[in-house]
Every structure is written in C-alpha cells, then in structure tokens.
Amino acid sequence: MRSSVSLFFTVLLLALISVPPRAPAQIPAGGQSPQSVSAQGNAGADAQAAAQAVIAAHQPLSAAQQQDVAPVQTPAEIQAAAKARAEAQAQAASKAPQAAAPVALTPPMGWNSWNHFAGNVTDKDIRAAADQLVATGMKDAGYIYVNIDDTWEGERDASGALHPNAKFPDMKALADYVHSKGLKIGIYSSPGPKTCGGYEGSLGHEEQDAKMYAAWGIDYLKYDLCSFIDNVMEKQAPNDKAAQMQLMIAAYDKMNKALKATGRPIVFSFCQYGWDAVWEWGPSVGANLWRTTGDVTADWDRIYSIVTQQAGLASYAGPGHWNDPDMLEVGNGKLTLVENRSHFSWWAMLAAPLLAGNDLPNMKPEIKAILTNRDVIAVDQDPMGKQGVRAYSEGEVEIWARRLSGGALVLGIFDVGDSRYSTHPFHLKLSKLGLAATQTGKNLWTGNAVELTENEPLNLVSHDVVLVRIDAPAVLSQ
Ligand code: GAL
C-alpha cells in the first residue's frame, strides 16, 4: 500500500515538474495576444492566400518569368506591369477577410461591474473603473479588460438594432474612452430572449448584435444562458436533456460564428454555470473561458465550495481556453484579509481569469496589495497555462501544486479548517509530493526567501495560505 502511494506521488511530481514544452514567446499578461494571424477556417485560408500574394508581389521576377510575361517589353514596361500587379494584389489582400488575432493566451485579467454594482452600474461607473485601473497600478499589473455586465440593455428599434438604456447614453463613446486609457472593454448578453436581469437578450439577433459590438469596439463578450433555458431548451425539447444540450451548444456556436465573422478579436466568455461538461465542448464552439459553477459570492464557504468543484478540470485549461470559477470577490463583503489572500491564491493556482469585482475608487491598500501582487499574478499568467491541482490533504490542510514554465513549481498550503486548533501544527510532507527533504523557494505573500524541510511544523492560521514558488525543485531520489 505504502509503495503504491509513494509511486502515485512520484508520478504526480514527475508530471508536475517534467520538462515543459517550449513556452510560446512574448505572451503578455491580461491575455492580450501577440500580433500574429492564425489560420481559422476559410477566413484563415483566405488571409493566408492574401498574405502569400502580397509576398509574391514583392519578389523580383526571374529572367524566365520576365520572358514568359512579355518577351518584347522594355525594362520600363516590365517595371510598370509588375507595379500594377502588385497594386492589384495589395488591393485584393486588403479586401480578403482577415482572421482575428488569437485572444486569451493567458487567463483574461480585468474588472467586471457585477459583483460590486449589480444592476446599478452606469456609464460613469465604467469610466471611473477605467480611471482607477490606471491610477491604482492595476492596469500595469495586467488588469486590462473593463467589463460591463448585465443591465446596460435598452430596447430594439424597428430594424432590430438594440440600443443601450438611459444609464449608457453612448456606448461607442464609452468604448473609445476605455480604449484611450490603453484598456479593453467587455459587454454582456444572453442567447435567450432576455438576460438574467430581465433585459433584452440576443435571440434571433446574434449577427446584428455581434456587428454592433464590433462597431462599438467591444473586445470581450460574456454570454449568459439564463432565459434560453426555459424559452428555448425546455420549450423545444421538453424532458430531453440531450436535445436541450444540443440546442445550447448550437446557440453558443451561433454567436461564436457571428463574432468571428466580424473579424474583430473578441474574447468569448461562456456563462452557463458548467452545465453538460462545458469544458469538453466549449472550446470547439469558440469558448475562451467557461464558467464551471454557479455564481460566486463574497463568502468563504461559497468560495471554498467552488474550489472543490474544480477537481478533475485541470487538463481542460490551456492557452486560449480556460476554466472560469467566476469573478473575484477580493475586497468584497466580509471576507477577512487571509480569506482574500487564499481566494486570490487559489484563482492563481487554478489559472483562473482574474476579473476583480470590487469598489475600485474605495479600494483599501491591503486589498490593492493582494490584487497587484506581481508574484502571484505571474503564477496565474504563466504562459504554459497548466492549471494546478490539489496534490494531497491532511486533516483540514490542503496542499496544492502547480507547474510553471521553466520547471518551477508552486506549492499552496491552505488551512481550510474553521478552528485555529485544527491540524495544528501541520507537518509538511515534501516526500508525499515526491520532493527531496529540503527545498528553497520564495514565499509569494511575504516576499521572503524560504527553506522548506521534510516534516516541518507550520503554524497556519484558519483560512490562510502559504504560497511558495520553488524555481528549481529537488526531486526525491528513487
Ligand atoms: C448571472 C451570472 C452573473 C451575472 C448575472 C447578471 O447568471 O452568473 O455573473 O452576470 O447573471 O444578471
């Protein structure tokens, strides 16, 4: 029994620290994409053909080609003909549909209006959030997206065009403002007739809405299932879960195609609460991230319950497609300082999108310190995008591990117990992780260098975390 347990952890460690594939170069925080073009479907093939045509237009003609083209032309005529060809090709290239640049190569980072404002958010609040992301240094730490959640929608006019309601007088001007700060802007809708808040959804207007988002300059869409459930799934396929699932997949794919057709890089965020193992099919219909659970609240029990529901999902995450355990509640409600720290640490270990949802203009310094901790953000934004897992637990202490590019390992030691006497002191078993008895690393919350030793007693406070990055983990010899 013992040997099979130690074999299990050795295999686990080897999986955690085995030499990672070469990380893609230059992937910035915030899930911004490098300026490259990916071939996707026909649009990609067209873009590639156009690119080849442009390259070809700049190659000097060989002597044979010159003869084939016009053996009796003068050099000036040959030059003029080549110029005309190049111009025609360049014109064709500019008309060819361009595949949008890839997005969310690292988990998206930003701020979303729902957790703090819910239905009260206004244009003014979004502008203030953009200002605050810049002023607080959060933008520099990687928080790029400013996302308007539900309740911005007004009525559709006779042509079916949706207008924002009175809280958002001019969406294009708002998007321009957010962009002028070097940030990106997100919006919210539903595949159903109504959103969760009872506002106008996109059903039957997907292409029209996607074009409008692109015209406004929207960079991110959260698409929330809500009324699609009773208005379409349950109506069209009563009591047939499999058929309902197909209807849901088709609805997400419809908006996926509508967004792609705009040619604008738009992050596509699925919000259907993790139903029908969305992690298995979401990426094939365009999901850059998908909620894995119901809503988060600013409450330790809810956050911990969401964390436990992430078991088994790590392998589905990676560059361009992420598990989303919902937005951050750091700084909200009655979460204590240590709970805020654990919440943020878990989201980083889970390679989760980091969408703050707090009251930015009134953010306390200690909350800002958590949200802008570069070392912890670097764990979340690691370009390899390998999600961490709960490696083992003992009593009320859980040990999480995440492998980073370059061979580094991050350990998160969480005390999830309610009493300060639970599992106290906790003795860290590096051997259970397949690690040698002494490891040197950095405590990412204190910034101090640390040495971890086998069986070391750790005095953990209830709901707190010790997060250690080990750049060169020493493996237990066989
Ligand atoms: C919920 C969603 C929340 C928020 C809300 C808005 O379904 O999970 O994150 O978007 O709708 O009405």
Short mmCIF file of C-alpha atoms and ligand atoms in Angstrom, two decimals:
data_model
loop_
_atom_site.label_atom_id
_atom_site.label_comp_id
_atom_site.label_asym_id
_atom_site.label_seq_id
_atom_site.Cartn_x
_atom_site.Cartn_y
_atom_site.Cartn_z
CA MET A 1 0.00 0.00 0.00
CA ARG A 2 2.74 2.41 1.07
CA SER A 3 4.75 1.75 -2.06
CA SER A 4 1.76 2.29 -4.32
CA VAL A 5 1.05 5.59 -2.54
CA SER A 6 4.62 6.77 -2.93
CA LEU A 7 4.61 5.61 -6.55
CA PHE A 8 1.44 7.68 -7.08
CA PHE A 9 3.05 10.83 -5.71
CA THR A 10 6.28 10.25 -7.58
CA VAL A 11 4.29 10.00 -10.79
CA LEU A 12 2.34 13.10 -9.76
CA LEU A 13 5.52 15.05 -9.15
CA LEU A 14 7.12 13.90 -12.35
CA ALA A 15 4.00 15.06 -14.14
CA LEU A 16 4.22 18.35 -12.30
CA ILE A 17 7.87 19.08 -12.89
CA SER A 18 8.71 17.23 -16.06
CA VAL A 19 10.36 19.44 -18.66
CA PRO A 20 7.61 21.66 -20.02
CA PRO A 21 7.04 22.21 -23.71
CA ARG A 22 8.70 25.34 -25.02
CA ALA A 23 6.59 28.28 -23.90
CA PRO A 24 5.19 30.48 -26.65
CA ALA A 25 7.29 33.61 -26.88
CA GLN A 26 6.16 37.02 -25.66
CA ILE A 27 2.77 36.37 -24.16
CA PRO A 28 1.85 39.43 -22.14
CA ALA A 29 -0.32 39.45 -19.02
CA GLY A 30 -4.02 40.06 -19.40
CA GLY A 31 -4.44 37.56 -22.16
CA GLN A 32 -3.52 40.06 -24.82
CA SER A 33 -2.45 38.40 -27.96
CA PRO A 34 0.71 38.91 -29.91
CA GLN A 35 0.21 40.44 -33.33
CA SER A 36 0.14 37.24 -35.29
CA VAL A 37 -2.50 35.86 -37.60
CA SER A 38 -3.90 32.39 -37.04
CA ALA A 39 -5.45 30.36 -39.81
CA GLN A 40 -9.04 29.58 -38.83
CA GLY A 41 -11.48 28.06 -41.29
CA ASN A 42 -11.96 29.72 -44.63
CA ALA A 43 -11.25 33.19 -43.35
CA GLY A 44 -7.81 31.93 -42.28
CA ALA A 45 -7.16 30.26 -45.64
CA ASP A 46 -8.17 33.46 -47.41
CA ALA A 47 -5.92 35.52 -45.20
CA GLN A 48 -3.03 33.15 -45.84
CA ALA A 49 -3.60 33.25 -49.58
CA ALA A 50 -3.73 37.01 -49.45
CA ALA A 51 -0.54 37.14 -47.41
CA GLN A 52 1.21 34.84 -49.91
CA ALA A 53 0.01 37.04 -52.76
CA VAL A 54 1.48 40.10 -51.08
CA ILE A 55 4.79 38.33 -50.51
CA ALA A 56 4.83 37.10 -54.11
CA ALA A 57 4.18 40.61 -55.34
CA HIS A 58 7.40 41.74 -53.74
CA GLN A 59 9.61 39.04 -55.28
CA PRO A 60 11.58 40.28 -58.28
CA LEU A 61 10.64 38.41 -61.44
CA SER A 62 13.15 35.83 -62.62
CA ALA A 63 14.55 36.14 -66.15
CA ALA A 64 12.37 33.22 -67.26
CA GLN A 65 9.28 34.76 -65.72
CA GLN A 66 10.09 38.04 -67.46
CA GLN A 67 10.31 36.22 -70.76
CA ASP A 68 7.06 34.32 -70.13
CA VAL A 69 5.25 37.51 -69.29
CA ALA A 70 6.35 39.76 -72.14
CA PRO A 71 9.43 38.89 -74.11
CA VAL A 72 9.21 42.09 -76.15
CA GLN A 73 8.61 44.50 -73.24
CA THR A 74 11.14 47.15 -72.35
CA PRO A 75 12.54 47.18 -68.77
CA ALA A 76 10.33 50.20 -68.02
CA GLU A 77 7.26 48.37 -69.26
CA ILE A 78 8.17 45.30 -67.20
CA GLN A 79 8.52 47.51 -64.13
CA ALA A 80 5.19 49.22 -64.76
CA ALA A 81 3.44 45.86 -65.25
CA ALA A 82 4.97 44.49 -62.03
CA LYS A 83 3.83 47.62 -60.19
CA ALA A 84 0.29 47.27 -61.49
CA ARG A 85 0.22 43.61 -60.48
CA ALA A 86 1.49 44.41 -57.02
CA GLU A 87 -1.16 47.11 -56.61
CA ALA A 88 -3.95 44.76 -57.72
CA GLN A 89 -2.72 42.08 -55.34
CA ALA A 90 -2.44 44.50 -52.45
CA GLN A 91 -5.99 45.66 -53.12
CA ALA A 92 -7.23 42.06 -53.16
CA ALA A 93 -5.37 41.38 -49.91
CA SER A 94 -7.00 44.36 -48.20
CA LYS A 95 -10.44 43.04 -49.18
CA ALA A 96 -9.81 39.45 -48.06
CA PRO A 97 -11.36 38.66 -44.66
CA GLN A 98 -8.67 38.67 -42.00
CA ALA A 99 -8.72 36.04 -39.28
CA ALA A 100 -8.86 37.74 -35.90
CA ALA A 101 -5.72 37.57 -33.80
CA PRO A 102 -5.87 34.90 -31.08
CA VAL A 103 -7.10 36.07 -27.68
CA ALA A 104 -6.83 34.93 -24.07
CA LEU A 105 -3.49 33.20 -24.48
CA THR A 106 -3.22 33.73 -20.75
CA PRO A 107 -6.29 33.94 -18.47
CA PRO A 108 -8.06 37.28 -19.08
CA MET A 109 -7.46 39.92 -16.41
CA GLY A 110 -9.60 42.95 -15.72
CA TRP A 111 -12.59 44.19 -13.74
CA ASN A 112 -16.29 43.40 -14.10
CA SER A 113 -19.17 45.53 -12.84
CA TRP A 114 -21.47 42.81 -11.46
CA ASN A 115 -20.01 41.86 -8.08
CA HIS A 116 -19.99 45.44 -6.81
CA PHE A 117 -22.68 47.30 -8.77
CA ALA A 118 -25.04 44.52 -9.92
CA GLY A 119 -27.96 46.25 -11.68
CA ASN A 120 -26.93 49.78 -10.76
CA VAL A 121 -23.90 50.17 -13.00
CA THR A 122 -23.74 53.26 -15.20
CA ASP A 123 -21.53 54.74 -17.90
CA LYS A 124 -19.96 56.93 -15.21
CA ASP A 125 -19.02 53.89 -13.09
CA ILE A 126 -17.35 52.20 -16.08
CA ARG A 127 -15.32 55.32 -16.84
CA ALA A 128 -14.37 55.60 -13.16
CA ALA A 129 -13.32 51.94 -13.14
CA ALA A 130 -11.09 52.53 -16.16
CA ASP A 131 -9.56 55.59 -14.47
CA GLN A 132 -8.97 53.60 -11.29
CA LEU A 133 -7.35 50.67 -13.06
CA VAL A 134 -4.80 53.13 -14.37
CA ALA A 135 -4.42 55.22 -11.18
CA THR A 136 -4.01 52.23 -8.84
CA GLY A 137 -1.41 50.48 -10.98
CA MET A 138 -3.77 47.59 -11.65
CA LYS A 139 -3.54 48.18 -15.38
CA ASP A 140 0.25 47.90 -15.17
CA ALA A 141 -0.17 44.68 -13.19
CA GLY A 142 -2.18 43.21 -16.10
CA TYR A 143 -5.83 44.15 -15.47
CA ILE A 144 -6.80 45.15 -19.00
CA TYR A 145 -10.50 44.39 -19.53
CA VAL A 146 -13.22 46.69 -18.17
CA ASN A 147 -16.36 44.57 -18.45
CA ILE A 148 -19.92 45.87 -18.34
CA ASP A 149 -22.13 43.08 -17.00
CA ASP A 150 -25.93 42.86 -17.22
CA THR A 151 -28.37 45.82 -17.18
CA TRP A 152 -26.92 48.05 -19.91
CA GLU A 153 -29.52 46.97 -22.49
CA GLY A 154 -32.44 49.09 -23.68
CA GLU A 155 -34.96 48.41 -26.46
CA ARG A 156 -34.66 47.22 -30.05
CA ASP A 157 -35.83 49.62 -32.75
CA ALA A 158 -37.88 48.73 -35.83
CA SER A 159 -34.77 47.48 -37.61
CA GLY A 160 -33.97 45.20 -34.70
CA ALA A 161 -30.97 47.24 -33.58
CA LEU A 162 -30.54 47.13 -29.81
CA HIS A 163 -30.00 50.45 -28.06
CA PRO A 164 -28.43 50.82 -24.64
CA ASN A 165 -30.69 52.12 -21.87
CA ALA A 166 -30.50 55.56 -20.29
CA LYS A 167 -27.64 54.51 -17.97
CA PHE A 168 -25.38 54.16 -21.04
CA PRO A 169 -26.05 57.13 -23.33
CA ASP A 170 -23.32 56.43 -25.89
CA MET A 171 -21.66 53.03 -25.94
CA LYS A 172 -19.22 53.88 -28.74
CA ALA A 173 -18.03 56.96 -26.85
CA LEU A 174 -17.64 54.84 -23.71
CA ALA A 175 -15.62 52.23 -25.58
CA ASP A 176 -13.45 54.99 -27.06
CA TYR A 177 -12.86 56.36 -23.58
CA VAL A 178 -11.83 52.98 -22.18
CA HIS A 179 -9.56 52.38 -25.17
CA SER A 180 -7.99 55.82 -24.74
CA LYS A 181 -6.69 54.59 -21.37
CA GLY A 182 -4.92 51.66 -23.03
CA LEU A 183 -7.60 49.27 -21.76
CA LYS A 184 -10.14 46.99 -23.42
CA ILE A 185 -13.88 46.86 -22.94
CA GLY A 186 -16.27 43.97 -22.44
CA ILE A 187 -20.04 43.58 -22.63
CA TYR A 188 -22.73 41.06 -21.67
CA SER A 189 -25.66 39.34 -23.34
CA SER A 190 -27.70 36.12 -23.41
CA PRO A 191 -28.54 33.61 -26.16
CA GLY A 192 -32.13 33.79 -24.85
CA PRO A 193 -34.76 36.48 -25.38
CA LYS A 194 -33.87 38.05 -22.01
CA THR A 195 -30.79 38.30 -19.83
CA CYS A 196 -30.72 37.06 -16.26
CA GLY A 197 -31.68 40.55 -15.14
CA GLY A 198 -34.69 40.55 -17.49
CA TYR A 199 -33.10 42.85 -20.09
CA GLU A 200 -33.06 42.33 -23.85
CA GLY A 201 -31.09 39.22 -24.97
CA SER A 202 -29.66 38.33 -28.37
CA LEU A 203 -32.02 35.53 -29.52
CA GLY A 204 -32.66 35.96 -33.24
CA HIS A 205 -30.34 38.98 -33.42
CA GLU A 206 -26.96 37.31 -32.97
CA GLU A 207 -25.30 38.63 -36.13
CA GLN A 208 -26.78 42.07 -35.74
CA ASP A 209 -25.58 42.29 -32.13
CA ALA A 210 -22.11 40.93 -32.91
CA LYS A 211 -21.69 43.51 -35.68
CA MET A 212 -22.83 46.24 -33.33
CA TYR A 213 -20.36 45.15 -30.64
CA ALA A 214 -17.57 45.18 -33.21
CA ALA A 215 -18.65 48.63 -34.45
CA TRP A 216 -18.59 49.94 -30.88
CA GLY A 217 -15.13 48.44 -30.38
CA ILE A 218 -16.08 45.73 -27.89
CA ASP A 219 -13.25 43.32 -27.00
CA TYR A 220 -14.98 40.76 -24.76
CA LEU A 221 -18.44 39.19 -24.60
CA LYS A 222 -19.87 37.31 -21.61
CA TYR A 223 -22.79 35.22 -22.89
CA ASP A 224 -25.13 34.09 -20.13
CA LEU A 225 -27.54 31.21 -20.76
CA CYS A 226 -30.42 32.34 -18.50
CA SER A 227 -33.74 32.67 -20.35
CA PHE A 228 -32.57 30.39 -23.16
CA ILE A 229 -33.23 27.54 -20.72
CA ASP A 230 -36.99 27.96 -20.31
CA ASN A 231 -37.71 29.83 -23.55
CA VAL A 232 -35.89 27.53 -25.93
CA MET A 233 -34.39 24.40 -24.37
CA GLU A 234 -37.37 23.40 -22.23
CA LYS A 235 -39.93 24.52 -24.79
CA GLN A 236 -38.39 22.91 -27.84
CA ALA A 237 -37.17 19.72 -26.19
CA PRO A 238 -39.20 19.12 -23.04
CA ASN A 239 -37.70 16.41 -20.84
CA ASP A 240 -34.96 15.63 -23.36
CA LYS A 241 -31.68 16.65 -21.77
CA ALA A 242 -29.58 15.51 -24.71
CA ALA A 243 -31.60 17.56 -27.21
CA GLN A 244 -31.55 20.53 -24.83
CA MET A 245 -27.78 20.30 -24.67
CA GLN A 246 -27.55 20.33 -28.48
CA LEU A 247 -29.76 23.43 -28.61
CA MET A 248 -27.49 25.13 -26.09
CA ILE A 249 -24.31 24.21 -27.98
CA ALA A 250 -25.85 25.48 -31.23
CA ALA A 251 -26.80 28.77 -29.55
CA TYR A 252 -23.24 29.35 -28.34
CA ASP A 253 -21.86 28.37 -31.73
CA LYS A 254 -24.21 30.80 -33.45
CA MET A 255 -22.78 33.71 -31.51
CA ASN A 256 -19.28 32.28 -31.93
CA LYS A 257 -19.66 32.39 -35.70
CA ALA A 258 -21.24 35.84 -35.59
CA LEU A 259 -18.33 37.17 -33.53
CA LYS A 260 -15.75 35.52 -35.80
CA ALA A 261 -17.46 36.97 -38.87
CA THR A 262 -16.80 40.48 -37.55
CA GLY A 263 -13.06 39.86 -37.88
CA ARG A 264 -12.53 41.63 -34.53
CA PRO A 265 -10.61 39.75 -31.82
CA ILE A 266 -13.30 39.35 -29.14
CA VAL A 267 -12.84 37.16 -26.06
CA PHE A 268 -15.85 34.84 -25.82
CA SER A 269 -16.82 34.02 -22.24
CA PHE A 270 -19.40 31.27 -21.69
CA CYS A 271 -21.65 31.62 -18.67
CA GLN A 272 -23.86 28.54 -18.41
CA TYR A 273 -22.73 27.52 -14.93
CA GLY A 274 -20.66 24.50 -16.01
CA TRP A 275 -23.65 22.55 -17.35
CA ASP A 276 -23.20 19.48 -19.54
CA ALA A 277 -19.42 19.37 -19.05
CA VAL A 278 -18.90 22.58 -21.00
CA TRP A 279 -15.11 22.13 -20.65
CA GLU A 280 -15.41 19.19 -23.08
CA TRP A 281 -17.19 21.01 -25.92
CA GLY A 282 -16.85 24.73 -25.17
CA PRO A 283 -13.53 25.30 -26.97
CA SER A 284 -14.88 23.67 -30.17
CA VAL A 285 -17.57 26.36 -30.36
CA GLY A 286 -15.28 29.25 -29.56
CA ALA A 287 -15.14 29.43 -25.76
CA ASN A 288 -12.08 31.26 -24.46
CA LEU A 289 -13.35 30.69 -20.94
CA TRP A 290 -16.34 28.94 -19.42
CA ARG A 291 -17.89 29.19 -16.01
CA THR A 292 -17.51 25.91 -14.16
CA THR A 293 -20.10 26.57 -11.42
CA GLY A 294 -22.98 28.77 -10.32
CA ASP A 295 -22.34 32.27 -9.00
CA VAL A 296 -19.59 33.18 -6.57
CA THR A 297 -20.45 35.27 -3.52
CA ALA A 298 -18.17 37.14 -1.13
CA ASP A 299 -18.32 34.36 1.37
CA TRP A 300 -15.66 31.85 2.43
CA ASP A 301 -17.95 28.80 2.30
CA ARG A 302 -19.09 29.63 -1.22
CA ILE A 303 -15.54 30.27 -2.42
CA TYR A 304 -14.33 27.02 -0.89
CA SER A 305 -17.25 25.10 -2.38
CA ILE A 306 -16.37 26.49 -5.83
CA VAL A 307 -12.73 25.48 -5.32
CA THR A 308 -13.71 21.91 -4.51
CA GLN A 309 -15.80 21.78 -7.70
CA GLN A 310 -12.68 22.38 -9.82
CA ALA A 311 -11.37 18.86 -9.16
CA GLY A 312 -10.72 16.98 -12.37
CA LEU A 313 -10.87 20.02 -14.66
CA ALA A 314 -7.18 20.96 -14.84
CA SER A 315 -6.48 19.16 -18.09
CA TYR A 316 -9.10 21.21 -19.96
CA ALA A 317 -7.34 24.54 -19.38
CA GLY A 318 -4.64 25.96 -21.60
CA PRO A 319 -3.71 28.98 -23.71
CA GLY A 320 -6.87 30.37 -25.31
CA HIS A 321 -9.32 28.25 -23.26
CA TRP A 322 -9.73 28.46 -19.50
CA ASN A 323 -11.86 27.10 -16.68
CA ASP A 324 -13.64 30.04 -15.05
CA PRO A 325 -14.53 29.57 -11.37
CA ASP A 326 -16.25 33.01 -11.61
CA MET A 327 -15.07 36.52 -10.91
CA LEU A 328 -13.02 37.64 -7.95
CA GLU A 329 -14.66 38.75 -4.71
CA VAL A 330 -11.36 40.03 -3.29
CA GLY A 331 -12.17 43.15 -1.26
CA ASN A 332 -15.90 42.42 -1.12
CA GLY A 333 -18.30 41.52 1.68
CA LYS A 334 -16.97 40.23 4.97
CA LEU A 335 -14.00 38.27 3.62
CA THR A 336 -11.10 38.66 6.04
CA LEU A 337 -7.61 39.58 4.91
CA VAL A 338 -6.41 35.97 5.00
CA GLU A 339 -9.53 34.80 3.17
CA ASN A 340 -8.95 37.38 0.44
CA ARG A 341 -5.37 36.15 0.16
CA SER A 342 -6.42 32.49 -0.07
CA HIS A 343 -9.13 33.30 -2.62
CA PHE A 344 -6.61 35.10 -4.84
CA SER A 345 -4.01 32.34 -4.37
CA TRP A 346 -6.48 29.66 -5.39
CA TRP A 347 -7.53 31.55 -8.51
CA ALA A 348 -3.84 31.88 -9.44
CA MET A 349 -3.22 28.17 -8.84
CA LEU A 350 -6.30 27.39 -10.95
CA ALA A 351 -5.10 29.53 -13.89
CA ALA A 352 -8.43 31.32 -13.50
CA PRO A 353 -9.40 34.55 -15.21
CA LEU A 354 -8.66 37.39 -12.77
CA LEU A 355 -11.64 39.71 -13.04
CA ALA A 356 -11.75 41.91 -9.98
CA GLY A 357 -15.24 42.93 -8.87
CA ASN A 358 -14.56 45.34 -6.05
CA ASP A 359 -15.25 49.02 -5.38
CA LEU A 360 -12.16 50.40 -7.09
CA PRO A 361 -12.42 54.07 -6.01
CA ASN A 362 -12.60 52.94 -2.36
CA MET A 363 -10.11 50.08 -2.50
CA LYS A 364 -8.15 49.65 0.75
CA PRO A 365 -4.34 49.48 0.46
CA GLU A 366 -4.22 45.89 1.72
CA ILE A 367 -6.72 44.83 -0.97
CA LYS A 368 -4.72 46.62 -3.63
CA ALA A 369 -1.63 44.82 -2.35
CA ILE A 370 -3.35 41.47 -2.87
CA LEU A 371 -4.74 42.25 -6.31
CA THR A 372 -1.44 43.66 -7.55
CA ASN A 373 0.94 41.08 -6.09
CA ARG A 374 3.10 40.53 -9.19
CA ASP A 375 4.49 37.22 -8.00
CA VAL A 376 1.05 35.71 -7.54
CA ILE A 377 -0.19 37.21 -10.81
CA ALA A 378 2.81 35.64 -12.56
CA VAL A 379 1.65 32.24 -11.31
CA ASP A 380 -1.81 32.85 -12.77
CA GLN A 381 -0.43 34.20 -16.03
CA ASP A 382 2.23 31.58 -16.58
CA PRO A 383 2.44 31.21 -20.38
CA MET A 384 2.41 27.41 -20.28
CA GLY A 385 -1.13 27.64 -18.85
CA LYS A 386 -1.02 24.39 -16.91
CA GLN A 387 -3.68 24.53 -14.20
CA GLY A 388 -2.73 23.48 -10.65
CA VAL A 389 -4.27 20.64 -8.68
CA ARG A 390 -4.88 19.64 -5.08
CA ALA A 391 -1.96 17.27 -4.54
CA TYR A 392 -2.89 15.94 -1.09
CA SER A 393 -4.67 16.89 2.07
CA GLU A 394 -4.23 16.10 5.71
CA GLY A 395 -6.92 16.93 8.20
CA GLU A 396 -8.03 20.42 7.33
CA VAL A 397 -4.92 21.39 5.40
CA GLU A 398 -4.76 21.11 1.62
CA ILE A 399 -1.57 21.14 -0.42
CA TRP A 400 -1.96 22.41 -3.95
CA ALA A 401 0.71 22.26 -6.64
CA ARG A 402 1.10 24.00 -9.96
CA ARG A 403 3.85 23.51 -12.52
CA LEU A 404 5.10 26.61 -14.32
CA SER A 405 7.12 27.08 -17.45
CA GLY A 406 10.88 26.81 -16.88
CA GLY A 407 10.45 23.87 -14.48
CA ALA A 408 9.32 25.91 -11.47
CA LEU A 409 6.80 24.52 -9.00
CA VAL A 410 4.39 26.48 -6.81
CA LEU A 411 3.02 24.97 -3.62
CA GLY A 412 -0.06 26.39 -1.92
CA ILE A 413 -0.64 25.21 1.63
CA PHE A 414 -4.20 26.16 2.62
CA ASP A 415 -5.75 25.78 6.06
CA VAL A 416 -9.42 25.33 5.22
CA GLY A 417 -10.44 24.49 8.80
CA ASP A 418 -12.51 26.80 10.93
CA SER A 419 -10.76 26.33 14.26
CA ARG A 420 -7.27 27.59 14.94
CA TYR A 421 -6.56 24.26 16.60
CA SER A 422 -7.35 22.17 13.57
CA THR A 423 -4.46 20.09 12.26
CA HIS A 424 -2.12 22.20 14.36
CA PRO A 425 0.79 22.35 13.84
CA PHE A 426 0.68 20.93 10.36
CA HIS A 427 3.71 18.88 9.29
CA LEU A 428 4.54 19.36 5.64
CA LYS A 429 5.45 16.10 3.91
CA LEU A 430 7.59 17.01 0.92
CA SER A 431 8.12 13.30 0.32
CA LYS A 432 4.39 12.92 -0.35
CA LEU A 433 4.96 15.22 -3.31
CA GLY A 434 7.98 13.23 -4.46
CA LEU A 435 10.23 16.12 -3.37
CA ALA A 436 13.60 15.88 -1.62
CA ALA A 437 13.77 16.83 2.07
CA THR A 438 14.96 20.41 1.57
CA GLN A 439 13.65 22.92 -0.89
CA THR A 440 14.47 26.58 -1.31
CA GLY A 441 11.95 28.98 -2.66
CA LYS A 442 10.16 32.28 -2.22
CA ASN A 443 7.13 32.92 -0.05
CA LEU A 444 4.96 34.82 -2.50
CA TRP A 445 2.94 36.66 0.15
CA THR A 446 5.83 37.85 2.34
CA GLY A 447 8.37 38.11 -0.46
CA ASN A 448 10.92 36.32 1.74
CA ALA A 449 13.25 33.53 0.72
CA VAL A 450 12.19 30.32 2.46
CA GLU A 451 13.56 26.90 3.06
CA LEU A 452 11.03 24.09 3.34
CA THR A 453 12.09 20.88 5.05
CA GLU A 454 10.52 17.47 5.37
CA ASN A 455 8.10 17.24 8.30
CA GLU A 456 8.49 20.92 9.08
CA PRO A 457 5.79 22.11 11.51
CA LEU A 458 3.82 25.01 10.03
CA ASN A 459 1.63 27.21 12.16
CA LEU A 460 -1.19 28.04 9.84
CA VAL A 461 -3.99 30.40 10.67
CA SER A 462 -7.51 29.29 9.83
CA HIS A 463 -8.35 30.11 6.17
CA ASP A 464 -4.84 31.38 5.43
CA VAL A 465 -2.38 30.18 2.84
CA VAL A 466 1.37 29.81 2.47
CA LEU A 467 2.27 30.15 -1.18
CA VAL A 468 5.80 29.16 -2.14
CA ARG A 469 7.47 29.26 -5.52
CA ILE A 470 10.32 26.79 -5.96
CA ASP A 471 12.24 27.63 -9.09
CA ALA A 472 14.44 24.55 -9.06
CA PRO A 473 12.59 21.78 -7.21
CA ALA A 474 14.81 18.95 -5.98
CA VAL A 475 13.22 15.59 -6.66
CA LEU A 476 13.34 12.69 -4.24
CA SER A 477 15.89 10.19 -5.48
CA GLN A 478 14.46 6.72 -6.22
C1 GAL B 1 -25.80 35.52 -13.65
C2 GAL B 1 -24.28 35.44 -13.82
C3 GAL B 1 -23.68 36.58 -13.05
C4 GAL B 1 -24.21 37.89 -13.59
C5 GAL B 1 -25.73 37.90 -13.57
C6 GAL B 1 -26.30 39.12 -14.27
O1 GAL B 1 -26.39 34.48 -14.35
O2 GAL B 1 -23.82 34.21 -13.35
O3 GAL B 1 -22.28 36.52 -13.16
O4 GAL B 1 -23.74 38.06 -14.91
O5 GAL B 1 -26.27 36.75 -14.18
O6 GAL B 1 -27.69 39.12 -14.36
#
